Amino acid sequence: ADVPTEPTAPKRKRIALIGIFGGLISGIGLALLLEVISTGIVRPEDAETALGVPHLASVPLLKRQSDGLGDPLIAMRVVLAQPDGLFSRSIAGLREELDKRRSDPSPRVLLVVPSLPNEGQTVIAANLALALAAAGTRTLIIHGDLRRSSLSQHLGVEQVPGLLYAICFGQDF
């Protein structure tokens, strides 16, 4: 008998091909399964479909510590502190989209509302107000969160009787 030059088992090429194609098919199947069972809003198109309103802009998560924004005063003014950052560009894109969709020159009211607590609506509203003011638009920001009214504190504005006082007592101030 001749001495074999190749091993008769295991067939390495066959095992490698089966592993590659099996992994590819399993990965595609898992991705499709996760897409089907996903219930959240992931893409802008999902938001438009689920909510029935047009998508204006996506704003990235602002990581305060890693971006050097540990001070809330700076976080409320990111468009001034980091004008070339991704967050500032997103806010500028939102402002441009709002201007583009504006049909008449009358004053407008914008409402920034979160879907969950601590989503950053105060930071977005403050930075959007700064971006609008920097573009020459007269801007008034009213923080209507009656439980956590921290906007004036973070912006360094003197606190005077506010929205709750006006609602409860009907006072002009």
GROMACS .gro file of N, CA and C in nm:
model
  519
    1ALA      N    1   0.084  -0.118   0.000
    1ALA     CA    2   0.000   0.000   0.000
    1ALA      C    3   0.089   0.124   0.000
    2ASP      N    4   0.037   0.225  -0.073
    2ASP     CA    5   0.111   0.351  -0.080
    2ASP      C    6   0.082   0.435   0.043
    3VAL      N    7   0.177   0.519   0.078
    3VAL     CA    8   0.159   0.609   0.191
    3VAL      C    9   0.073   0.726   0.143
    4PRO      N   10  -0.042   0.756   0.211
    4PRO     CA   11  -0.129   0.866   0.166
    4PRO      C   12  -0.059   1.001   0.180
    5THR      N   13  -0.082   1.089   0.081
    5THR     CA   14  -0.023   1.223   0.083
    5THR      C   15  -0.116   1.325   0.148
    6GLU      N   16  -0.244   1.293   0.152
    6GLU     CA   17  -0.345   1.381   0.215
    6GLU      C   18  -0.426   1.299   0.315
    7PRO      N   19  -0.471   1.365   0.421
    7PRO     CA   20  -0.555   1.291   0.515
    7PRO      C   21  -0.691   1.258   0.452
    8THR      N   22  -0.746   1.146   0.485
    8THR     CA   23  -0.875   1.106   0.430
    8THR      C   24  -0.990   1.169   0.508
    9ALA      N   25  -0.965   1.206   0.631
    9ALA     CA   26  -1.069   1.271   0.712
    9ALA      C   27  -0.998   1.359   0.814
   10PRO      N   28  -1.049   1.465   0.856
   10PRO     CA   29  -1.171   1.534   0.811
   10PRO      C   30  -1.144   1.613   0.683
   11LYS      N   31  -1.247   1.635   0.604
   11LYS     CA   32  -1.237   1.711   0.481
   11LYS      C   33  -1.242   1.860   0.516
   12ARG      N   34  -1.128   1.923   0.525
   12ARG     CA   35  -1.119   2.061   0.574
   12ARG      C   36  -1.187   2.161   0.480
   13LYS      N   37  -1.173   2.146   0.351
   13LYS     CA   38  -1.236   2.239   0.258
   13LYS      C   39  -1.388   2.231   0.268
   14ARG      N   40  -1.440   2.111   0.275
   14ARG     CA   41  -1.585   2.094   0.285
   14ARG      C   42  -1.637   2.152   0.416
   15ILE      N   43  -1.567   2.128   0.524
   15ILE     CA   44  -1.608   2.181   0.654
   15ILE      C   45  -1.603   2.334   0.653
   16ALA      N   46  -1.500   2.392   0.593
   16ALA     CA   47  -1.488   2.538   0.587
   16ALA      C   48  -1.601   2.598   0.503
   17LEU      N   49  -1.631   2.538   0.387
   17LEU     CA   50  -1.741   2.588   0.303
   17LEU      C   51  -1.876   2.577   0.374
   18ILE      N   52  -1.900   2.465   0.438
   18ILE     CA   53  -2.025   2.447   0.512
   18ILE      C   54  -2.034   2.549   0.625
   19GLY      N   55  -1.924   2.573   0.695
   19GLY     CA   56  -1.922   2.672   0.804
   19GLY      C   57  -1.948   2.813   0.754
   20ILE      N   58  -1.886   2.851   0.642
   20ILE     CA   59  -1.906   2.986   0.588
   20ILE      C   60  -2.049   3.006   0.544
   21PHE      N   61  -2.103   2.913   0.464
   21PHE     CA   62  -2.240   2.929   0.417
   21PHE      C   63  -2.343   2.915   0.529
   22GLY      N   64  -2.316   2.826   0.622
   22GLY     CA   65  -2.406   2.811   0.737
   22GLY      C   66  -2.409   2.936   0.823
   23GLY      N   67  -2.292   2.995   0.847
   23GLY     CA   68  -2.285   3.119   0.924
   23GLY      C   69  -2.353   3.235   0.852
   24LEU      N   70  -2.334   3.243   0.720
   24LEU     CA   71  -2.397   3.348   0.641
   24LEU      C   72  -2.550   3.336   0.645
   25ILE      N   73  -2.600   3.217   0.625
   25ILE     CA   74  -2.745   3.195   0.627
   25ILE      C   75  -2.801   3.220   0.767
   26SER      N   76  -2.731   3.173   0.871
   26SER     CA   77  -2.777   3.196   1.008
   26SER      C   78  -2.777   3.346   1.042
   27GLY      N   79  -2.674   3.419   1.000
   27GLY     CA   80  -2.667   3.564   1.026
   27GLY      C   81  -2.780   3.639   0.957
   28ILE      N   82  -2.806   3.607   0.832
   28ILE     CA   83  -2.915   3.673   0.759
   28ILE      C   84  -3.049   3.640   0.824
   29GLY      N   85  -3.066   3.514   0.861
   29GLY     CA   86  -3.191   3.475   0.927
   29GLY      C   87  -3.211   3.545   1.059
   30LEU      N   88  -3.106   3.558   1.138
   30LEU     CA   89  -3.116   3.627   1.267
   30LEU      C   90  -3.145   3.775   1.247
   31ALA      N   91  -3.081   3.838   1.148
   31ALA     CA   92  -3.106   3.979   1.120
   31ALA      C   93  -3.251   4.001   1.078
   32LEU      N   94  -3.304   3.914   0.994
   32LEU     CA   95  -3.445   3.926   0.952
   32LEU      C   96  -3.539   3.903   1.069
   33LEU      N   97  -3.508   3.808   1.154
   33LEU     CA   98  -3.592   3.783   1.272
   33LEU      C   99  -3.593   3.903   1.365
   34LEU      N  100  -3.476   3.963   1.390
   34LEU     CA  101  -3.470   4.081   1.476
   34LEU      C  102  -3.543   4.199   1.414
   35GLU      N  103  -3.540   4.213   1.283
   35GLU     CA  104  -3.611   4.321   1.215
   35GLU      C  105  -3.762   4.302   1.228
   36VAL      N  106  -3.808   4.179   1.220
   36VAL     CA  107  -3.952   4.151   1.228
   36VAL      C  108  -4.004   4.173   1.370
   37ILE      N  109  -3.928   4.133   1.471
   37ILE     CA  110  -3.978   4.144   1.608
   37ILE      C  111  -3.947   4.278   1.672
   38SER      N  112  -3.873   4.365   1.604
   38SER     CA  113  -3.841   4.498   1.658
   38SER      C  114  -3.967   4.583   1.665
   39THR      N  115  -3.992   4.642   1.783
   39THR     CA  116  -4.113   4.723   1.801
   39THR      C  117  -4.083   4.871   1.813
   40GLY      N  118  -3.958   4.910   1.817
   40GLY     CA  119  -3.922   5.049   1.838
   40GLY      C  120  -3.910   5.127   1.708
   41ILE      N  121  -3.892   5.256   1.725
   41ILE     CA  122  -3.868   5.345   1.611
   41ILE      C  123  -3.717   5.357   1.595
   42VAL      N  124  -3.667   5.310   1.482
   42VAL     CA  125  -3.524   5.306   1.460
   42VAL      C  126  -3.483   5.406   1.352
   43ARG      N  127  -3.556   5.410   1.244
   43ARG     CA  128  -3.524   5.497   1.130
   43ARG      C  129  -3.623   5.613   1.123
   44PRO      N  130  -3.584   5.722   1.058
   44PRO     CA  131  -3.678   5.834   1.042
   44PRO      C  132  -3.808   5.794   0.973
   45GLU      N  133  -3.799   5.702   0.879
   45GLU     CA  134  -3.920   5.656   0.810
   45GLU      C  135  -4.016   5.587   0.907
   46ASP      N  136  -3.960   5.516   1.007
   46ASP     CA  137  -4.043   5.451   1.108
   46ASP      C  138  -4.122   5.555   1.188
   47ALA      N  139  -4.057   5.667   1.220
   47ALA     CA  140  -4.124   5.773   1.296
   47ALA      C  141  -4.237   5.833   1.214
   48GLU      N  142  -4.212   5.857   1.087
   48GLU     CA  143  -4.316   5.915   1.002
   48GLU      C  144  -4.433   5.819   0.988
   49THR      N  145  -4.406   5.692   0.972
   49THR     CA  146  -4.512   5.593   0.956
   49THR      C  147  -4.590   5.575   1.086
   50ALA      N  148  -4.519   5.561   1.197
   50ALA     CA  149  -4.584   5.532   1.324
   50ALA      C  150  -4.661   5.653   1.378
   51LEU      N  151  -4.605   5.772   1.364
   51LEU     CA  152  -4.664   5.891   1.424
   51LEU      C  153  -4.749   5.972   1.327
   52GLY      N  154  -4.728   5.953   1.199
   52GLY     CA  155  -4.806   6.027   1.100
   52GLY      C  156  -4.765   6.172   1.085
   53VAL      N  157  -4.645   6.207   1.130
   53VAL     CA  158  -4.594   6.343   1.116
   53VAL      C  159  -4.459   6.335   1.045
   54PRO      N  160  -4.420   6.441   0.975
   54PRO     CA  161  -4.292   6.436   0.905
   54PRO      C  162  -4.173   6.441   1.001
   55HIS      N  163  -4.067   6.375   0.962
   55HIS     CA  164  -3.943   6.375   1.040
   55HIS      C  165  -3.866   6.501   1.007
   56LEU      N  166  -3.834   6.581   1.108
   56LEU     CA  167  -3.761   6.705   1.086
   56LEU      C  168  -3.611   6.687   1.097
   57ALA      N  169  -3.565   6.622   1.202
   57ALA     CA  170  -3.421   6.603   1.221
   57ALA      C  171  -3.397   6.497   1.327
   58SER      N  172  -3.281   6.439   1.321
   58SER     CA  173  -3.235   6.347   1.425
   58SER      C  174  -3.120   6.414   1.498
   59VAL      N  175  -3.127   6.416   1.629
   59VAL     CA  176  -3.025   6.481   1.710
   59VAL      C  177  -2.950   6.372   1.785
   60PRO      N  178  -2.816   6.371   1.776
   60PRO     CA  179  -2.739   6.266   1.843
   60PRO      C  180  -2.740   6.281   1.993
   61LEU      N  181  -2.711   6.171   2.059
   61LEU     CA  182  -2.701   6.170   2.204
   61LEU      C  183  -2.582   6.255   2.245
   62LEU      N  184  -2.604   6.342   2.339
   62LEU     CA  185  -2.498   6.431   2.388
   62LEU      C  186  -2.442   6.370   2.515
   63LYS      N  187  -2.322   6.315   2.507
   63LYS     CA  188  -2.257   6.254   2.622
   63LYS      C  189  -2.182   6.363   2.695
   64ARG      N  190  -2.233   6.403   2.807
   64ARG     CA  191  -2.179   6.521   2.875
   64ARG      C  192  -2.037   6.502   2.925
   65GLN      N  193  -2.007   6.389   2.986
   65GLN     CA  194  -1.874   6.372   3.044
   65GLN      C  195  -1.768   6.353   2.936
   66SER      N  196  -1.794   6.267   2.838
   66SER     CA  197  -1.692   6.239   2.736
   66SER      C  198  -1.675   6.355   2.639
   67ASP      N  199  -1.777   6.439   2.622
   67ASP     CA  200  -1.766   6.555   2.533
   67ASP      C  201  -1.715   6.678   2.605
   68GLY      N  202  -1.681   6.666   2.733
   68GLY     CA  203  -1.634   6.781   2.809
   68GLY      C  204  -1.747   6.876   2.847
   69LEU      N  205  -1.868   6.824   2.857
   69LEU     CA  206  -1.984   6.907   2.886
   69LEU      C  207  -2.044   6.873   3.021
   70GLY      N  208  -1.960   6.850   3.121
   70GLY     CA  209  -2.009   6.816   3.254
   70GLY      C  210  -2.086   6.929   3.319
   71ASP      N  211  -2.055   7.052   3.284
   71ASP     CA  212  -2.125   7.169   3.337
   71ASP      C  213  -2.257   7.187   3.263
   72PRO      N  214  -2.372   7.185   3.333
   72PRO     CA  215  -2.501   7.202   3.264
   72PRO      C  216  -2.513   7.334   3.189
   73LEU      N  217  -2.443   7.437   3.236
   73LEU     CA  218  -2.446   7.566   3.168
   73LEU      C  219  -2.388   7.554   3.027
   74ILE      N  220  -2.282   7.476   3.013
   74ILE     CA  221  -2.223   7.455   2.881
   74ILE      C  222  -2.312   7.365   2.797
   75ALA      N  223  -2.373   7.262   2.859
   75ALA     CA  224  -2.461   7.171   2.784
   75ALA      C  225  -2.580   7.245   2.725
   76MET      N  226  -2.629   7.348   2.794
   76MET     CA  227  -2.742   7.426   2.742
   76MET      C  228  -2.699   7.520   2.630
   77ARG      N  229  -2.568   7.535   2.612
   77ARG     CA  230  -2.515   7.626   2.510
   77ARG      C  231  -2.413   7.558   2.420
   78VAL      N  232  -2.437   7.435   2.384
   78VAL     CA  233  -2.344   7.360   2.301
   78VAL      C  234  -2.327   7.426   2.164
   79VAL      N  235  -2.433   7.484   2.109
   79VAL     CA  236  -2.423   7.547   1.977
   79VAL      C  237  -2.326   7.664   1.980
   80LEU      N  238  -2.305   7.723   2.097
   80LEU     CA  239  -2.207   7.831   2.109
   80LEU      C  240  -2.070   7.777   2.148
   81ALA      N  241  -2.067   7.674   2.235
   81ALA     CA  242  -1.941   7.620   2.284
   81ALA      C  243  -1.869   7.535   2.178
   82GLN      N  244  -1.944   7.458   2.102
   82GLN     CA  245  -1.886   7.370   1.999
   82GLN      C  246  -1.966   7.386   1.870
   83PRO      N  247  -1.949   7.498   1.799
   83PRO     CA  248  -2.032   7.523   1.681
   83PRO      C  249  -2.008   7.426   1.565
   84ASP      N  250  -1.894   7.358   1.562
   84ASP     CA  251  -1.866   7.265   1.454
   84ASP      C  252  -1.891   7.120   1.492
   85GLY      N  253  -1.945   7.097   1.613
   85GLY     CA  254  -1.970   6.962   1.658
   85GLY      C  255  -2.091   6.900   1.591
   86LEU      N  256  -2.104   6.769   1.603
   86LEU     CA  257  -2.215   6.696   1.543
   86LEU      C  258  -2.349   6.741   1.599
   87PHE      N  259  -2.355   6.762   1.731
   87PHE     CA  260  -2.479   6.807   1.794
   87PHE      C  261  -2.520   6.944   1.741
   88SER      N  262  -2.425   7.036   1.732
   88SER     CA  263  -2.454   7.171   1.683
   88SER      C  264  -2.499   7.169   1.538
   89ARG      N  265  -2.436   7.085   1.456
   89ARG     CA  266  -2.477   7.074   1.316
   89ARG      C  267  -2.618   7.016   1.305
   90SER      N  268  -2.653   6.923   1.395
   90SER     CA  269  -2.788   6.866   1.394
   90SER      C  270  -2.892   6.971   1.431
   91ILE      N  271  -2.861   7.053   1.530
   91ILE     CA  272  -2.951   7.160   1.570
   91ILE      C  273  -2.965   7.262   1.457
   92ALA      N  274  -2.855   7.294   1.389
   92ALA     CA  275  -2.860   7.386   1.275
   92ALA      C  276  -2.945   7.326   1.162
   93GLY      N  277  -2.933   7.196   1.140
   93GLY     CA  278  -3.017   7.129   1.040
   93GLY      C  279  -3.164   7.134   1.077
   94LEU      N  280  -3.193   7.118   1.205
   94LEU     CA  281  -3.331   7.128   1.252
   94LEU      C  282  -3.385   7.269   1.229
   95ARG      N  283  -3.303   7.370   1.260
   95ARG     CA  284  -3.345   7.509   1.238
   95ARG      C  285  -3.371   7.535   1.090
   96GLU      N  286  -3.284   7.486   1.003
   96GLU     CA  287  -3.302   7.504   0.860
   96GLU      C  288  -3.428   7.434   0.810
   97GLU      N  289  -3.452   7.315   0.861
   97GLU     CA  290  -3.573   7.241   0.821
   97GLU      C  291  -3.699   7.313   0.866
   98LEU      N  292  -3.696   7.369   0.986
   98LEU     CA  293  -3.810   7.447   1.034
   98LEU      C  294  -3.832   7.571   0.947
   99ASP      N  295  -3.724   7.638   0.910
   99ASP     CA  296  -3.735   7.755   0.823
   99ASP      C  297  -3.787   7.718   0.685
  100LYS      N  298  -3.742   7.604   0.634
  100LYS     CA  299  -3.784   7.560   0.502
  100LYS      C  300  -3.934   7.527   0.498
  101ARG      N  301  -3.985   7.471   0.606
  101ARG     CA  302  -4.126   7.431   0.611
  101ARG      C  303  -4.219   7.544   0.654
  102ARG      N  304  -4.163   7.659   0.682
  102ARG     CA  305  -4.245   7.772   0.727
  102ARG      C  306  -4.321   7.830   0.608
  103SER      N  307  -4.453   7.841   0.621
  103SER     CA  308  -4.534   7.886   0.509
  103SER      C  309  -4.567   8.035   0.516
  104ASP      N  310  -4.572   8.092   0.635
  104ASP     CA  311  -4.605   8.234   0.647
  104ASP      C  312  -4.511   8.301   0.746
  105PRO      N  313  -4.496   8.433   0.736
  105PRO     CA  314  -4.399   8.503   0.822
  105PRO      C  315  -4.451   8.534   0.962
  106SER      N  316  -4.570   8.490   0.996
  106SER     CA  317  -4.623   8.520   1.129
  106SER      C  318  -4.543   8.447   1.236
  107PRO      N  319  -4.551   8.494   1.361
  107PRO     CA  320  -4.478   8.426   1.468
  107PRO      C  321  -4.522   8.280   1.480
  108ARG      N  322  -4.431   8.197   1.518
  108ARG     CA  323  -4.463   8.055   1.529
  108ARG      C  324  -4.432   8.005   1.668
  109VAL      N  325  -4.497   7.899   1.704
  109VAL     CA  326  -4.477   7.835   1.834
  109VAL      C  327  -4.423   7.696   1.808
  110LEU      N  328  -4.311   7.664   1.871
  110LEU     CA  329  -4.252   7.532   1.861
  110LEU      C  330  -4.262   7.465   1.997
  111LEU      N  331  -4.301   7.341   1.997
  111LEU     CA  332  -4.316   7.265   2.120
  111LEU      C  333  -4.217   7.150   2.116
  112VAL      N  334  -4.129   7.143   2.214
  112VAL     CA  335  -4.033   7.033   2.224
  112VAL      C  336  -4.082   6.943   2.337
  113VAL      N  337  -4.122   6.822   2.301
  113VAL     CA  338  -4.181   6.729   2.397
  113VAL      C  339  -4.108   6.596   2.389
  114PRO      N  340  -4.070   6.541   2.503
  114PRO     CA  341  -4.003   6.410   2.501
  114PRO      C  342  -4.104   6.297   2.505
  115SER      N  343  -4.060   6.180   2.462
  115SER     CA  344  -4.146   6.063   2.477
  115SER      C  345  -4.117   5.992   2.610
  116LEU      N  346  -3.999   6.013   2.665
  116LEU     CA  347  -3.960   5.955   2.793
  116LEU      C  348  -3.891   6.061   2.878
  117PRO      N  349  -3.890   6.045   3.010
  117PRO     CA  350  -3.817   6.141   3.094
  117PRO      C  351  -3.667   6.139   3.064
  118ASN      N  352  -3.603   6.251   3.086
  118ASN     CA  353  -3.458   6.266   3.070
  118ASN      C  354  -3.409   6.236   2.929
  119GLU      N  355  -3.487   6.271   2.830
  119GLU     CA  356  -3.444   6.253   2.692
  119GLU      C  357  -3.370   6.374   2.637
  120GLY      N  358  -3.363   6.481   2.713
  120GLY     CA  359  -3.285   6.595   2.670
  120GLY      C  360  -3.365   6.704   2.603
  121GLN      N  361  -3.494   6.711   2.630
  121GLN     CA  362  -3.577   6.813   2.566
  121GLN      C  363  -3.535   6.954   2.608
  122THR      N  364  -3.488   6.971   2.730
  122THR     CA  365  -3.445   7.103   2.776
  122THR      C  366  -3.318   7.146   2.703
  123VAL      N  367  -3.224   7.054   2.686
  123VAL     CA  368  -3.100   7.084   2.615
  123VAL      C  369  -3.130   7.115   2.469
  124ILE      N  370  -3.218   7.038   2.406
  124ILE     CA  371  -3.252   7.061   2.266
  124ILE      C  372  -3.325   7.194   2.251
  125ALA      N  373  -3.422   7.221   2.338
  125ALA     CA  374  -3.497   7.347   2.329
  125ALA      C  375  -3.406   7.468   2.350
  126ALA      N  376  -3.317   7.461   2.448
  126ALA     CA  377  -3.227   7.574   2.475
  126ALA      C  378  -3.132   7.598   2.358
  127ASN      N  379  -3.077   7.491   2.303
  127ASN     CA  380  -2.985   7.506   2.191
  127ASN      C  381  -3.057   7.547   2.063
  128LEU      N  382  -3.179   7.500   2.042
  128LEU     CA  383  -3.257   7.543   1.926
  128LEU      C  384  -3.291   7.691   1.938
  129ALA      N  385  -3.327   7.735   2.058
  129ALA     CA  386  -3.355   7.878   2.079
  129ALA      C  387  -3.232   7.962   2.051
  130LEU      N  388  -3.115   7.916   2.095
  130LEU     CA  389  -2.991   7.989   2.067
  130LEU      C  390  -2.960   7.992   1.918
  131ALA      N  391  -2.984   7.880   1.849
  131ALA     CA  392  -2.958   7.875   1.705
  131ALA      C  393  -3.053   7.968   1.630
  132LEU      N  394  -3.179   7.972   1.672
  132LEU     CA  395  -3.275   8.062   1.607
  132LEU      C  396  -3.238   8.208   1.634
  133ALA      N  397  -3.199   8.238   1.757
  133ALA     CA  398  -3.160   8.375   1.791
  133ALA      C  399  -3.034   8.417   1.715
  134ALA      N  400  -2.940   8.324   1.701
  134ALA     CA  401  -2.817   8.355   1.628
  134ALA      C  402  -2.845   8.380   1.480
  135ALA      N  403  -2.953   8.321   1.428
  135ALA     CA  404  -2.990   8.342   1.287
  135ALA      C  405  -3.071   8.470   1.269
  136GLY      N  406  -3.097   8.542   1.378
  136GLY     CA  407  -3.168   8.669   1.367
  136GLY      C  408  -3.317   8.661   1.395
  137THR      N  409  -3.365   8.549   1.441
  137THR     CA  410  -3.506   8.533   1.473
  137THR      C  411  -3.530   8.574   1.618
  138ARG      N  412  -3.630   8.658   1.640
  138ARG     CA  413  -3.665   8.693   1.777
  138ARG      C  414  -3.718   8.567   1.845
  139THR      N  415  -3.662   8.536   1.960
  139THR     CA  416  -3.689   8.407   2.024
  139THR      C  417  -3.725   8.425   2.170
  140LEU      N  418  -3.828   8.354   2.211
  140LEU     CA  419  -3.869   8.348   2.351
  140LEU      C  420  -3.883   8.201   2.386
  141ILE      N  421  -3.815   8.158   2.491
  141ILE     CA  422  -3.826   8.019   2.532
  141ILE      C  423  -3.900   8.014   2.665
  142ILE      N  424  -4.002   7.931   2.670
  142ILE     CA  425  -4.082   7.911   2.792
  142ILE      C  426  -4.066   7.766   2.833
  143HIS      N  427  -4.011   7.746   2.951
  143HIS     CA  428  -3.993   7.611   3.003
  143HIS      C  429  -4.116   7.574   3.082
  144GLY      N  430  -4.196   7.484   3.030
  144GLY     CA  431  -4.323   7.450   3.092
  144GLY      C  432  -4.321   7.327   3.178
  145ASP      N  433  -4.204   7.276   3.215
  145ASP     CA  434  -4.196   7.158   3.301
  145ASP      C  435  -4.216   7.205   3.444
  146LEU      N  436  -4.333   7.180   3.498
  146LEU     CA  437  -4.367   7.230   3.631
  146LEU      C  438  -4.300   7.150   3.742
  147ARG      N  439  -4.257   7.027   3.713
  147ARG     CA  440  -4.193   6.946   3.816
  147ARG      C  441  -4.044   6.971   3.828
  148ARG      N  442  -3.976   6.988   3.714
  148ARG     CA  443  -3.831   7.007   3.715
  148ARG      C  444  -3.797   7.130   3.632
  149SER      N  445  -3.820   7.245   3.686
  149SER     CA  446  -3.794   7.368   3.612
  149SER      C  447  -3.650   7.412   3.636
  150SER      N  448  -3.559   7.353   3.560
  150SER     CA  449  -3.417   7.379   3.581
  150SER      C  450  -3.356   7.465   3.472
  151LEU      N  451  -3.432   7.504   3.372
  151LEU     CA  452  -3.375   7.576   3.258
  151LEU      C  453  -3.316   7.710   3.300
  152SER      N  454  -3.390   7.789   3.373
  152SER     CA  455  -3.337   7.920   3.411
  152SER      C  456  -3.216   7.905   3.503
  153GLN      N  457  -3.215   7.803   3.586
  153GLN     CA  458  -3.099   7.779   3.673
  153GLN      C  459  -2.978   7.741   3.589
  154HIS      N  460  -2.995   7.655   3.489
  154HIS     CA  461  -2.883   7.612   3.405
  154HIS      C  462  -2.834   7.724   3.314
  155LEU      N  463  -2.924   7.812   3.272
  155LEU     CA  464  -2.884   7.922   3.185
  155LEU      C  465  -2.827   8.040   3.264
  156GLY      N  466  -2.835   8.033   3.396
  156GLY     CA  467  -2.780   8.139   3.478
  156GLY      C  468  -2.868   8.262   3.483
  157VAL      N  469  -2.999   8.243   3.465
  157VAL     CA  470  -3.094   8.354   3.467
  157VAL      C  471  -3.153   8.364   3.607
  158GLU      N  472  -3.174   8.486   3.654
  158GLU     CA  473  -3.234   8.506   3.785
  158GLU      C  474  -3.377   8.451   3.785
  159GLN      N  475  -3.409   8.371   3.886
  159GLN     CA  476  -3.542   8.313   3.893
  159GLN      C  477  -3.639   8.413   3.956
  160VAL      N  478  -3.748   8.435   3.887
  160VAL     CA  479  -3.856   8.522   3.933
  160VAL      C  480  -3.983   8.438   3.931
  161PRO      N  481  -4.093   8.488   3.984
  161PRO     CA  482  -4.217   8.409   3.974
  161PRO      C  483  -4.240   8.365   3.830
  162GLY      N  484  -4.272   8.238   3.812
  162GLY     CA  485  -4.275   8.182   3.678
  162GLY      C  486  -4.411   8.136   3.633
  163LEU      N  487  -4.411   8.036   3.548
  163LEU     CA  488  -4.531   7.986   3.483
  163LEU      C  489  -4.633   7.935   3.583
  164LEU      N  490  -4.591   7.859   3.681
  164LEU     CA  491  -4.682   7.806   3.781
  164LEU      C  492  -4.749   7.918   3.860
  165TYR      N  493  -4.673   8.021   3.891
  165TYR     CA  494  -4.727   8.136   3.962
  165TYR      C  495  -4.835   8.204   3.877
  166ALA      N  496  -4.809   8.218   3.749
  166ALA     CA  497  -4.905   8.283   3.659
  166ALA      C  498  -5.031   8.199   3.643
  167ILE      N  499  -5.015   8.066   3.638
  167ILE     CA  500  -5.130   7.978   3.622
  167ILE      C  501  -5.215   7.979   3.747
  168CYS      N  502  -5.152   7.968   3.864
  168CYS     CA  503  -5.226   7.958   3.990
  168CYS      C  504  -5.289   8.090   4.033
  169PHE      N  505  -5.218   8.198   4.014
  169PHE     CA  506  -5.264   8.325   4.067
  169PHE      C  507  -5.311   8.422   3.961
  170GLY      N  508  -5.290   8.391   3.833
  170GLY     CA  509  -5.335   8.476   3.725
  170GLY      C  510  -5.273   8.615   3.729
  171GLN      N  511  -5.151   8.624   3.773
  171GLN     CA  512  -5.084   8.752   3.789
  171GLN      C  513  -5.009   8.792   3.663
  172ASP      N  514  -5.004   8.920   3.635
  172ASP     CA  515  -4.915   8.973   3.533
  172ASP      C  516  -4.786   9.012   3.601
  173PHE      N  517  -4.677   8.976   3.545
  173PHE     CA  518  -4.550   9.014   3.603
  173PHE      C  519  -4.450   9.045   3.495
   0.00000   0.00000   0.00000
